[in-house]
Coordinates of C-alpha atoms in Angstrom, one line a residue:
Chain A
D33 CA 105.0 59.8 13.4
T34 CA 102.2 58.6 15.7
G35 CA 99.3 59.1 13.1
V36 CA 96.3 61.4 13.4
S37 CA 95.5 62.6 16.7
Q38 CA 92.4 64.1 18.1
N39 CA 91.6 65.9 21.3
P40 CA 89.7 65.8 23.5
R41 CA 88.8 62.2 23.3
H42 CA 85.5 62.8 25.1
K43 CA 83.4 65.8 25.7
I44 CA 80.4 66.2 27.6
T45 CA 78.6 69.5 27.4
K46 CA 75.2 71.0 28.1
R47 CA 72.8 71.9 25.4
G48 CA 73.3 75.4 24.1
Q49 CA 77.2 75.5 24.8
N50 CA 79.8 75.8 22.3
V51 CA 82.5 73.2 21.7
T52 CA 85.5 72.8 19.7
F53 CA 87.6 69.8 18.7
R54 CA 91.1 69.6 17.5
C55 CA 92.7 67.2 14.8
D56 CA 96.4 67.0 14.2
P57 CA 97.0 65.2 10.8
I58 CA 99.9 63.0 10.0
S59 CA 102.8 65.3 9.3
E60 CA 103.0 66.5 5.7
H61 CA 99.5 65.3 4.8
N62 CA 97.9 68.2 3.0
R63 CA 94.3 66.9 2.9
L64 CA 92.2 66.7 6.1
Y65 CA 88.7 65.5 6.3
W66 CA 86.1 65.7 9.2
Y67 CA 83.4 63.1 9.5
R68 CA 80.6 62.5 12.0
Q69 CA 79.5 59.0 13.2
T70 CA 76.3 58.3 14.9
L71 CA 75.6 54.9 16.7
G72 CA 75.0 52.3 14.3
Q73 CA 76.0 54.1 11.2
G74 CA 78.9 54.5 9.1
P75 CA 81.0 57.8 9.1
E76 CA 79.4 60.9 7.3
F77 CA 81.5 63.3 5.5
L78 CA 81.2 66.8 6.8
T79 CA 84.1 68.9 5.3
Y80 CA 87.5 68.7 3.6
F81 CA 90.6 70.9 3.6
Q82 CA 93.5 71.0 1.0
N83 CA 96.2 72.7 2.9
E84 CA 94.5 75.7 4.5
A85 CA 91.8 75.9 1.9
Q86 CA 88.3 74.5 2.8
L87 CA 87.2 73.0 -0.5
E88 CA 83.9 71.5 0.6
K89 CA 81.5 72.7 3.3
S90 CA 78.3 72.3 1.8
R91 CA 78.0 68.9 3.7
L92 CA 78.3 70.6 7.2
L93 CA 75.2 69.9 9.1
S94 CA 74.0 73.3 10.0
D95 CA 75.4 76.8 10.0
R96 CA 76.2 76.0 13.7
F97 CA 79.1 73.8 12.2
S98 CA 82.4 75.4 11.2
A99 CA 85.8 74.2 10.6
E100 CA 89.2 75.9 10.3
R101 CA 92.7 74.9 9.2
P102 CA 94.5 78.2 9.5
K103 CA 98.1 77.4 8.6
G104 CA 97.4 74.1 6.8
S105 CA 98.3 71.9 9.8
F106 CA 96.1 71.2 12.5
S107 CA 92.2 71.8 12.2
T108 CA 89.3 72.6 14.5
L109 CA 85.8 71.8 14.3
E110 CA 83.4 74.1 16.2
I111 CA 79.8 73.4 17.1
Q112 CA 77.9 76.4 18.4
R113 CA 74.6 76.2 20.4
T114 CA 74.9 72.5 20.8
E115 CA 71.9 70.4 20.4
Q116 CA 71.2 66.8 21.8
G117 CA 71.1 65.7 18.3
D118 CA 74.7 66.5 17.9
S119 CA 75.9 63.8 20.3
A120 CA 78.1 61.6 18.1
M121 CA 81.5 60.6 17.3
Y122 CA 83.4 63.2 15.4
L123 CA 86.2 61.7 13.3
C124 CA 89.2 63.4 11.5
A125 CA 91.1 61.8 8.7
S126 CA 94.1 62.9 6.7
T127 CA 95.8 61.9 3.5
G128 CA 99.0 62.9 1.5
R129 CA 100.4 63.8 -1.7
E130 CA 101.6 60.6 -3.0
A131 CA 100.1 58.2 -5.4
S132 CA 98.2 56.4 -2.7
Y133 CA 97.0 59.9 -1.4
N134 CA 93.4 58.6 -1.4
E135 CA 94.0 56.2 1.5
Q136 CA 92.6 58.2 4.5
F137 CA 94.1 57.7 7.8
F138 CA 91.6 58.3 10.7
G139 CA 92.1 59.4 14.1
P140 CA 90.6 57.9 17.2
G141 CA 87.8 60.4 17.4
T142 CA 86.3 62.8 19.6
R143 CA 83.0 61.5 21.4
L144 CA 80.7 64.4 22.0
T145 CA 77.7 64.0 24.6
V146 CA 75.2 66.7 24.9
L147 CA 72.9 66.7 28.0
Chain B
A1142 CA 74.5 60.3 -6.1
Q1143 CA 76.8 57.8 -4.9
K1144 CA 75.6 55.2 -2.4
V1145 CA 77.0 52.1 -0.6
T1146 CA 74.8 49.4 0.8
Q1147 CA 75.9 46.8 3.2
A1148 CA 72.9 44.6 3.6
Q1149 CA 74.2 42.5 6.3
T1150 CA 73.8 44.3 9.7
E1151 CA 75.3 41.5 11.9
I1152 CA 77.1 38.3 11.0
S1153 CA 77.9 35.7 13.7
V1154 CA 80.0 32.7 13.0
V1155 CA 82.2 30.2 15.0
E1156 CA 85.8 30.7 15.0
K1157 CA 87.6 29.0 11.9
E1158 CA 84.6 29.5 9.6
D1159 CA 84.9 31.5 6.4
V1160 CA 82.6 34.6 6.2
T1161 CA 82.0 37.0 3.3
L1162 CA 80.8 40.6 3.9
D1163 CA 78.7 42.1 1.0
C1164 CA 79.0 45.4 -0.5
V1165 CA 77.0 46.9 -3.3
Y1166 CA 77.7 50.4 -4.6
E1167 CA 76.1 52.9 -6.8
T1168 CA 77.9 55.7 -8.6
R1169 CA 77.6 57.5 -12.1
D1170 CA 81.5 58.1 -12.4
T1171 CA 83.6 55.8 -14.3
T1172 CA 86.5 56.5 -12.2
Y1173 CA 86.0 55.7 -8.5
Y1174 CA 87.7 54.0 -5.7
L1175 CA 86.4 51.3 -3.2
F1176 CA 87.7 50.9 0.2
W1177 CA 87.1 48.5 3.2
Y1178 CA 87.8 49.7 6.7
K1179 CA 87.8 47.7 10.0
Q1180 CA 86.4 49.5 13.3
P1181 CA 87.3 47.3 16.3
P1182 CA 85.7 47.9 19.7
S1183 CA 88.6 50.4 20.4
G1184 CA 86.7 52.5 17.9
E1185 CA 89.4 53.8 15.5
L1186 CA 88.9 53.0 11.8
V1187 CA 91.5 50.8 10.4
F1188 CA 92.3 50.7 6.5
L1189 CA 92.2 47.5 4.9
I1190 CA 92.3 48.0 1.2
R1191 CA 91.7 50.3 -1.7
R1192 CA 90.7 49.2 -5.1
N1193 CA 90.1 51.7 -8.2
S1194 CA 87.4 50.9 -10.8
F1195 CA 90.0 50.1 -13.5
D1196 CA 91.4 47.2 -11.7
E1197 CA 89.1 44.3 -11.4
Q1198 CA 91.6 41.7 -10.2
N1199 CA 90.7 40.1 -7.0
E1200 CA 93.1 40.5 -4.2
I1201 CA 94.3 38.1 -1.3
S1202 CA 96.1 39.2 1.6
G1203 CA 96.8 36.5 4.1
R1204 CA 93.3 35.4 5.3
Y1205 CA 91.6 38.3 3.7
S1206 CA 90.4 38.3 0.2
W1207 CA 88.3 40.8 -2.0
N1208 CA 86.0 40.1 -4.9
F1209 CA 85.4 43.3 -7.0
Q1210 CA 82.7 42.6 -9.7
K1211 CA 81.9 45.9 -11.8
S1212 CA 79.1 44.0 -13.6
T1213 CA 77.1 43.6 -10.4
S1214 CA 78.6 46.8 -8.7
S1215 CA 79.9 44.6 -5.8
F1216 CA 83.1 44.6 -3.8
N1217 CA 82.8 41.8 -1.4
F1218 CA 85.2 40.8 1.4
T1219 CA 86.1 37.3 2.6
I1220 CA 87.7 36.2 5.6
T1221 CA 89.1 32.8 5.6
A1222 CA 89.6 30.7 8.9
S1223 CA 88.1 33.5 11.0
Q1224 CA 89.5 34.3 14.4
V1225 CA 88.1 36.0 17.4
V1226 CA 90.3 38.9 16.7
D1227 CA 88.4 39.6 13.5
S1228 CA 85.3 40.7 15.5
A1229 CA 84.7 44.2 14.7
V1230 CA 82.3 46.4 12.4
Y1231 CA 83.4 46.5 8.9
F1232 CA 82.6 49.2 6.6
C1233 CA 82.8 49.5 2.8
A1234 CA 83.3 53.1 1.3
L1235 CA 83.3 54.8 -2.0
S1236 CA 85.2 57.7 -3.3
E1237 CA 84.7 59.3 -6.7
A1238 CA 87.0 61.4 -8.7
G1239 CA 90.4 60.2 -7.4
G1240 CA 90.8 59.7 -3.9
G1241 CA 88.2 61.8 -1.7
G1242 CA 88.3 64.7 -3.7
A1243 CA 85.9 67.3 -2.4
D1244 CA 83.2 64.7 -1.4
G1245 CA 85.1 62.6 1.1
L1246 CA 84.2 58.9 1.3
T1247 CA 80.8 57.6 1.4
F1248 CA 80.3 54.7 3.8
G1249 CA 77.9 52.0 4.2
K1250 CA 76.3 51.4 7.5
G1251 CA 78.7 48.7 8.3
T1252 CA 78.5 45.1 9.2
H1253 CA 79.0 43.8 12.7
L1254 CA 80.9 40.7 12.5
I1255 CA 80.9 38.5 15.7
I1256 CA 83.4 35.7 15.8
Q1257 CA 82.6 33.1 18.7
P1258 CA 85.2 31.0 20.1

């Protein structure tokens, strides 16, 4: 297993466009998290799935942000009508069922630039 | 609400010096987990350690050691005999109620560690 993967690694878009990012967690990890990291800051938690159920979404930054994990495997994060303030690194993490499940493994991130 | 404070924005030391990164946390829960992650220039967060609130034993792993003090709500990280490869941003993080739960991790702002040759 090669760890958490995210695609694309970089995305440049114009203001007002929609963007979608994908995260593939470590195989058999049932929990998946999305974070946003802006320059000079620590990651900020956005949302969380256990299998296909989205258990926390109140921390999504606005109603322009949505996430899905339809089959409990990969997940997508969509930002509609992007704004320049959405420019950031979007990180995905996963963790599993074992006793040490709360160790979150992070992917390399998707860097979004909104022009 | 939970909060993690890393007061040191940037630390610069010469190689082989020892360096301590400070972390102070706030939480109302009695059960919580503390973490340290490393973010090298490549950008990918690397897990270093997890400590639960019931285990105050200090831990040593090679040149790394961690000092958990519940009385002062601190979880400090020391690198002994620092090396250039230790240069990175280091984040302290907190999780309440068992491993991320529904809240995810709360991160501090990070400490940028620069090890000069």
